[in-house]
Tab-separated table of C-alpha atoms and ligand atoms in Angstrom:
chain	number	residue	atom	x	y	z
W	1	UNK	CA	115.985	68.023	78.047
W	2	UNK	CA	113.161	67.617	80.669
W	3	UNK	CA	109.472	68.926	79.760
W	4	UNK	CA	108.378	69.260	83.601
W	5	UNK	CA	108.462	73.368	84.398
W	6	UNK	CA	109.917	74.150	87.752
W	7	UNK	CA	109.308	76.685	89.729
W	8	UNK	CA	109.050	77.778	93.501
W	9	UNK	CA	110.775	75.189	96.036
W	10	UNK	CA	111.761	73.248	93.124
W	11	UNK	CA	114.530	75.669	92.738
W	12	UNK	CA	116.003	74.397	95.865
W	13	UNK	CA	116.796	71.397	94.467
W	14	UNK	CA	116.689	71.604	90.931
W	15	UNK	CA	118.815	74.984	90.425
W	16	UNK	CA	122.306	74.030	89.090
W	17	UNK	CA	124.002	76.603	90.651
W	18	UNK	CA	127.324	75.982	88.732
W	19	UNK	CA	125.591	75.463	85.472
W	20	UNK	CA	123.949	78.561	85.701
W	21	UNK	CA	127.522	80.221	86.910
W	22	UNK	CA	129.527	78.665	83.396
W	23	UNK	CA	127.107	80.946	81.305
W	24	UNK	CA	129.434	83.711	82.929
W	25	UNK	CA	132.785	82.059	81.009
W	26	UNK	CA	131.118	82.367	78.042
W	27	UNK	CA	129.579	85.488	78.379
W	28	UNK	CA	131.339	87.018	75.626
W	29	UNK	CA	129.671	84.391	72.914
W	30	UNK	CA	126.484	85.523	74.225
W	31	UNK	CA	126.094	88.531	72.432
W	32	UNK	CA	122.431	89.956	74.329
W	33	UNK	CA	124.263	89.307	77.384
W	34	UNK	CA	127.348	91.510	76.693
W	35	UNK	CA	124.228	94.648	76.104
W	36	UNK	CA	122.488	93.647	79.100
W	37	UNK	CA	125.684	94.598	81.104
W	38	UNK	CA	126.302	97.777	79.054
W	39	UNK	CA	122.652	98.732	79.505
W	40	UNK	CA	122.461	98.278	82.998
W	41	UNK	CA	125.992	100.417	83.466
W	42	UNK	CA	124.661	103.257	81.475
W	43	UNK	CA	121.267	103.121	83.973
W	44	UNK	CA	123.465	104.280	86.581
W	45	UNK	CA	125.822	106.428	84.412
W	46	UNK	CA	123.099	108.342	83.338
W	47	UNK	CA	121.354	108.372	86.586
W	48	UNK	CA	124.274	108.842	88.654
W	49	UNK	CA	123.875	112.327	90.177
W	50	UNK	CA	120.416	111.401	91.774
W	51	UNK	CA	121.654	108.475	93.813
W	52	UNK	CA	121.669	108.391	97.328
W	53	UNK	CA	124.700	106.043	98.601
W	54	UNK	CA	124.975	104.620	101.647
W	55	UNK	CA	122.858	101.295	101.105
W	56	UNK	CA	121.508	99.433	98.124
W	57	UNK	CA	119.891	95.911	98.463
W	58	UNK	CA	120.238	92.781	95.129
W	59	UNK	CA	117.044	90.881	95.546
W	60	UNK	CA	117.389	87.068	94.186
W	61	UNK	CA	120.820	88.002	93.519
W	62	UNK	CA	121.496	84.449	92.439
W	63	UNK	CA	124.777	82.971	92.561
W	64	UNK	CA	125.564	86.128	90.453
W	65	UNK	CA	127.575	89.143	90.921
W	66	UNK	CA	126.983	91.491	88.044
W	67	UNK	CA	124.764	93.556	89.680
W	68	UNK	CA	126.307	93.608	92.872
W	69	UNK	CA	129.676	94.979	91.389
W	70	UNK	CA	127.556	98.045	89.514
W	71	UNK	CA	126.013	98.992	93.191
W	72	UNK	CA	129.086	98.589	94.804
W	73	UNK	CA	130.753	101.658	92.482
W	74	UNK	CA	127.842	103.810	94.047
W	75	UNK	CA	127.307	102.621	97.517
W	76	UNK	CA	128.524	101.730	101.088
W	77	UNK	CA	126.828	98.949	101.553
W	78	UNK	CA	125.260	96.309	99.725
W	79	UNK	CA	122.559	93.743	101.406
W	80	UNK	CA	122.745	90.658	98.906
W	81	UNK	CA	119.406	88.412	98.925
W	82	UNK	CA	118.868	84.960	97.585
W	83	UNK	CA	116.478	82.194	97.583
W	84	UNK	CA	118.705	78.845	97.386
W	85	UNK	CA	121.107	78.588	100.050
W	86	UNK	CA	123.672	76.987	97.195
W	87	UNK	CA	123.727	80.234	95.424
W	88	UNK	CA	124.120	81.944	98.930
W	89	UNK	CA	127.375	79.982	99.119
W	90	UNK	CA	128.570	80.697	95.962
W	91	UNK	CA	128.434	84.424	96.640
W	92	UNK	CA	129.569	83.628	100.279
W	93	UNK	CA	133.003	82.017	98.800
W	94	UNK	CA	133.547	84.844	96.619
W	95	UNK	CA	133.456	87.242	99.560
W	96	UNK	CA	135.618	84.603	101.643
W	97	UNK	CA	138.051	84.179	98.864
W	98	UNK	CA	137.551	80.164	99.369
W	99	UNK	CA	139.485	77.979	96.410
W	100	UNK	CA	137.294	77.152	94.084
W	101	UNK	CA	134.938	80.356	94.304
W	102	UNK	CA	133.769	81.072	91.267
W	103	UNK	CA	136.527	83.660	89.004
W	104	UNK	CA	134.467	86.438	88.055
W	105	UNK	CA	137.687	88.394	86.812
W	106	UNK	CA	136.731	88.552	82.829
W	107	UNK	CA	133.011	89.836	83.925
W	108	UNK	CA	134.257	92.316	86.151
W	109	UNK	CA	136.794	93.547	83.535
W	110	UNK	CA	133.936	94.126	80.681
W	111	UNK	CA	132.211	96.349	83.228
W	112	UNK	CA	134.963	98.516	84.075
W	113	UNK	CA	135.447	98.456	80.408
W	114	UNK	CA	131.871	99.445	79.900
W	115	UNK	CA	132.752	102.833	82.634
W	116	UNK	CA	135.524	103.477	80.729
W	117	UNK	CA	133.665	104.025	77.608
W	118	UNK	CA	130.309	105.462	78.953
W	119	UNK	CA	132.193	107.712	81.172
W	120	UNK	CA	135.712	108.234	80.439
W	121	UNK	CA	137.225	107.016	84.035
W	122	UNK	CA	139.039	103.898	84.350
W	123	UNK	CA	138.528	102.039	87.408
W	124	UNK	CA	140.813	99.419	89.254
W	125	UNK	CA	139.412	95.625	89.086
W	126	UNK	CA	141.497	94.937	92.811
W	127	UNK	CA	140.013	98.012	94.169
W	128	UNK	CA	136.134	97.610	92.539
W	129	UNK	CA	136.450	94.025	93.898
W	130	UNK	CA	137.265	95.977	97.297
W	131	UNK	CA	134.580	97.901	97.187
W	132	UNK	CA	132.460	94.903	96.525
W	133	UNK	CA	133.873	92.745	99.460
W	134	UNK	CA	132.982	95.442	101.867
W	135	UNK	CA	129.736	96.197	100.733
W	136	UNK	CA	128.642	93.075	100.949
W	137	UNK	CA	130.387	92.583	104.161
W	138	UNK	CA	128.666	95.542	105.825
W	139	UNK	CA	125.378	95.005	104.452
W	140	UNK	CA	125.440	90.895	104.434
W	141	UNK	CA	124.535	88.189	102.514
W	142	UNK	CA	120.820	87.060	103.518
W	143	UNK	CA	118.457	83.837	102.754
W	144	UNK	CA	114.431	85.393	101.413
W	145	UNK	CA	112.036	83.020	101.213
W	146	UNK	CA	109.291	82.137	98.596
W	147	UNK	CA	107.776	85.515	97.622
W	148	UNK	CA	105.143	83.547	96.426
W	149	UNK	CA	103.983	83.499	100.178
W	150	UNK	CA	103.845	87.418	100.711
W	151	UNK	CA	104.702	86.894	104.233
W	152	UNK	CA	107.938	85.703	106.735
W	153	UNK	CA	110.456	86.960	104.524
W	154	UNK	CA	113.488	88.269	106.582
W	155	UNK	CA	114.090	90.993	104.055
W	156	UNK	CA	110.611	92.269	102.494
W	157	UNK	CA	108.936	91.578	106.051
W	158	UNK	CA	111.399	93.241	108.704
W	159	UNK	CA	110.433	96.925	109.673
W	160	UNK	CA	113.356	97.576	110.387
W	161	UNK	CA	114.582	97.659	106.470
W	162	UNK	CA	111.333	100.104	105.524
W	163	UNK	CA	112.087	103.061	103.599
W	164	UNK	CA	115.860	102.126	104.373
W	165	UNK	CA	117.268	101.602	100.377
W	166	UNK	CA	119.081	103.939	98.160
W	167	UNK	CA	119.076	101.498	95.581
W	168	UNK	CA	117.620	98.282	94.789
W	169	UNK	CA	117.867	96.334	92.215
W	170	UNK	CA	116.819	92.984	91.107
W	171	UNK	CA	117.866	91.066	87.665
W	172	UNK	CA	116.046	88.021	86.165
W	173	UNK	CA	114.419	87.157	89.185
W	174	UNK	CA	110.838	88.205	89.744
W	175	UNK	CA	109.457	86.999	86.538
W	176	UNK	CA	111.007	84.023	87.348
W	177	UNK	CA	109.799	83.895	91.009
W	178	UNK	CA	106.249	85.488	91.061
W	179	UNK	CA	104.083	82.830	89.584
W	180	UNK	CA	101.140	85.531	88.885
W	181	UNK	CA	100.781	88.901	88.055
W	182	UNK	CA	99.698	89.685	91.467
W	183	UNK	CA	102.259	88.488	93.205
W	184	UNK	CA	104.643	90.020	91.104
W	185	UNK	CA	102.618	93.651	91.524
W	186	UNK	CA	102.770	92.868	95.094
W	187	UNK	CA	106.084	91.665	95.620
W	188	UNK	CA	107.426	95.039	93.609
W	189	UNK	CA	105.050	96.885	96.224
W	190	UNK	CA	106.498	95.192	99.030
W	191	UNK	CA	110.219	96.633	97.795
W	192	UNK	CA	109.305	99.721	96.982
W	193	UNK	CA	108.663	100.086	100.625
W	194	UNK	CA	112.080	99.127	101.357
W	195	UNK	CA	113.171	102.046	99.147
W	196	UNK	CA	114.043	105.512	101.103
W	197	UNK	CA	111.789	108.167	99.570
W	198	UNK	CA	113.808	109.242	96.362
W	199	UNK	CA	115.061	105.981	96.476
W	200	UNK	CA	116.281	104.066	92.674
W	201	UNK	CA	113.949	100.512	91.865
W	202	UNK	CA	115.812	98.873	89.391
W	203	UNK	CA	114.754	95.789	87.566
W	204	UNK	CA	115.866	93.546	84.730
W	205	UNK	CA	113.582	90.952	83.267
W	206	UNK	CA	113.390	88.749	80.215
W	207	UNK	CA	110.596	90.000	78.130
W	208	UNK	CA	107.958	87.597	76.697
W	209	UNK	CA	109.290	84.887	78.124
W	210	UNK	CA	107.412	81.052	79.121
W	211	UNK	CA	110.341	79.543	80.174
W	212	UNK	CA	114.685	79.189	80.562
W	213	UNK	CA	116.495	76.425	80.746
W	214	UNK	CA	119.895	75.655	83.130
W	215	UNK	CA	121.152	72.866	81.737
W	216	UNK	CA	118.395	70.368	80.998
W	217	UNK	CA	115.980	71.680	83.544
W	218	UNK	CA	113.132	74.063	82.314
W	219	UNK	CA	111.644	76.889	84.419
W	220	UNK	CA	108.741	78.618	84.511
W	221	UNK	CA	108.936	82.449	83.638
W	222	UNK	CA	106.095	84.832	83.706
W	223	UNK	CA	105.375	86.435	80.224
W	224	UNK	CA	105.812	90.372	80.972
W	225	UNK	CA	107.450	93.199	78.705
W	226	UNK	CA	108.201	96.672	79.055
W	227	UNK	CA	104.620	98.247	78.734
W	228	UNK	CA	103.512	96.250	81.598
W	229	UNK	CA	106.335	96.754	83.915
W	230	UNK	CA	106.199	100.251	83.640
W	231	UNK	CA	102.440	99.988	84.221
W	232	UNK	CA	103.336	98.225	87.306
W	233	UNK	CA	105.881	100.861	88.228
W	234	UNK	CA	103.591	103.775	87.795
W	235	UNK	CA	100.723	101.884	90.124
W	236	UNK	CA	103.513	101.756	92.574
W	237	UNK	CA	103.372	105.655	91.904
W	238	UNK	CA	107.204	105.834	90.778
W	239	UNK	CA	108.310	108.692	89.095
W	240	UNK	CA	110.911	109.208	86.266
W	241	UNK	CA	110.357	105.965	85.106
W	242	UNK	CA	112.454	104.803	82.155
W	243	UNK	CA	112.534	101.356	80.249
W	244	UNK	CA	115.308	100.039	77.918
W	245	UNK	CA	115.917	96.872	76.140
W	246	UNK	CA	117.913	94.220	74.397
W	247	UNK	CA	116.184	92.096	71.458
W	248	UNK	CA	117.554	88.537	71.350
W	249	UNK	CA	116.142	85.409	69.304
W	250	UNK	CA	114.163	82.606	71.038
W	251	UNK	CA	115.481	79.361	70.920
W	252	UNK	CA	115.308	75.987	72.768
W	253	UNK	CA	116.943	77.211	76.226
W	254	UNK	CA	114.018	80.357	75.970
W	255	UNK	CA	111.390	81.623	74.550
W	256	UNK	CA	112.427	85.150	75.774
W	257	UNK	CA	112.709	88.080	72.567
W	258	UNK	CA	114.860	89.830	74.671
W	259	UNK	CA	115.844	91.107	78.143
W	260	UNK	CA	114.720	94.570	79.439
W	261	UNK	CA	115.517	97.017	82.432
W	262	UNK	CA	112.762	99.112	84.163
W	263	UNK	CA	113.222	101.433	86.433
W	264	UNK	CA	112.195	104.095	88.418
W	265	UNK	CA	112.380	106.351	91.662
W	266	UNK	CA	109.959	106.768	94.815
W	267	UNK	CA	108.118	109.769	95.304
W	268	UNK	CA	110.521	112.613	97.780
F	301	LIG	C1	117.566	83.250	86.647
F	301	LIG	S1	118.013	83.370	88.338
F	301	LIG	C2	118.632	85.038	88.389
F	301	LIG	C3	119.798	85.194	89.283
F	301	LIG	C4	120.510	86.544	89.237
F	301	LIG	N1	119.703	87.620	89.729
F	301	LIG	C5	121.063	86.886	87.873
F	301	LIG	O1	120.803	87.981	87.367
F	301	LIG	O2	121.784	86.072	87.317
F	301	LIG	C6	116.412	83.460	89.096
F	301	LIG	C7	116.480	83.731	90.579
F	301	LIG	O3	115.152	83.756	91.118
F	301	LIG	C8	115.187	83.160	92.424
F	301	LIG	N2	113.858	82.621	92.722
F	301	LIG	C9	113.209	81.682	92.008
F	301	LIG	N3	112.032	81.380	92.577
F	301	LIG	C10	111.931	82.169	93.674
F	301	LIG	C11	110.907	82.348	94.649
F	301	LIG	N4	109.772	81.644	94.599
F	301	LIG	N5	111.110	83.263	95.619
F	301	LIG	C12	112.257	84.004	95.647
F	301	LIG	N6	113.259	83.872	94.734
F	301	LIG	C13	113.096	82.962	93.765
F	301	LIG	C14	116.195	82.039	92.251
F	301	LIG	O4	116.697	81.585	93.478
F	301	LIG	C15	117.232	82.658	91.364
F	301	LIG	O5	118.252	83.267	92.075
């Protein structure tokens, strides 16, 4: 395994994009990862009759479409956002049914699984993955840049997306992206004014976490937890905000303790 920490542009070269998608194969030996996804379904179930839904956005959605899938049971549309334009594709094939797009059948099957447990209903996988397609295809599939650079980003910077969210939600991307504190503060501040008023902030994180590893490449991850996310989220003056988490045990691939989801709604 490489020592070197990557970060930032790095990512556009360095990100495996299919080793990071074969984690989701396996998902079910990864026991954290099978709470994460209950967690995060029982942050809507339980939050469910406060949602708007007509538009959500997934910021540094990754080549991943876990959380996509959970908007797309409450919403119209879904704007997915992403950093490295291989992970764009990956999500781009998906929608285009292209051979070779990554299967996310099994994953999509454990979260209907998850409804039907939390709430009773069972849901249909062809028409969830419906749902998806055209959510995604009405509110489409868009390169950010660096949010390191607080500026030029076609999502966080365009007026035309203020106060326009129902939802958004990013997982296991900011603490990766936001090298300090500060950005990180300011790149939650510049979503939250993407969020309607009453809007839903939702964010997942790994929690005292240094680094992760894809394969043999190390990244750098900025060391946050619940207490100072929700500090974050109350300077950002959200209300009803509520934390949950998932322990797990550090090892070699990261040095996280566990994963946790913070979120919380903008003032009416
Ligand atoms: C661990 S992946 C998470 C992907 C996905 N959200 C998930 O839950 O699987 C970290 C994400 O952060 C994005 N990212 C890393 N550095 C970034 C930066 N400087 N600006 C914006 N996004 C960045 C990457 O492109 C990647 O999609």
């Amino acid at each position: 395994m490489h020592n070197e920490t990557l970060h930032t542009r790095d990512y556009l070269t360095e990100f495996g994009t299919n080793d990071y998608l074969s984690a989701y194969t396996r998902f079910k030996t990864i026991p954290w990862f099978m709470e994460h996804i209950k967690g995060l379904v029982r942050v809507f179930v339980n939050n469910s009759s406060h949602l708007g839904n007509e538009r959500a956005l997934e910021f540094g959605g990754g080549p991943t479409l876990v959380s996509s899938f959970v908007l797309a049971q409450y919403v119209q549309s879904i704007t997915f956002s992403e950093y490295v334009p291989n992970n764009l594709k990956a999500v781009n094939d998906w929608i285009n049914q292209v051979d070779g797009a990554f299967d996310w059948t099994n994953v999509f099957n454990f979260i209907i699984e998850q409804y039907h447990q939390q709430t009773g209903i069972t849901l249909s996988l062809s028409e969830c993955e419906q749902r998806l397609r055209t959510g995604l295809q009405r509110g489409g599939v868009l390169r950010i840049a660096d949010v390191n650079e607080q500026s030029g980003c076609s999502v966080l910077d365009n007026p035309d997306n203020y106060n326009q969210f129902d939802i958004i939600l990013s997982s296991f991307c900011l603490e990766d992206a936001c090298l300090t504190k500060e950005t990180y503060e300011k790149t939650v501040e510049r979503l939250c004014m993407l969020l309607k008023p009453g809007g839903f902030l939702v964010l997942a994180h790994g929690r005292n976490q240094t680094f992760y590893y894809v394969n043999d490449k190390r990244f750098f991850a900025q060391y946050m937890n619940e207490q100072s996310a929700r500090e974050t989220l109350e300077r950002m003056n959200l209300i009803n905000i509520q934390t949950s988490a998932v322990d797990r045990t550090p090892n070699e691939y990261s040095d996280s303790d566990g994963y946790f989801i913070a979120c919380g709604y903008k003032k009416k």
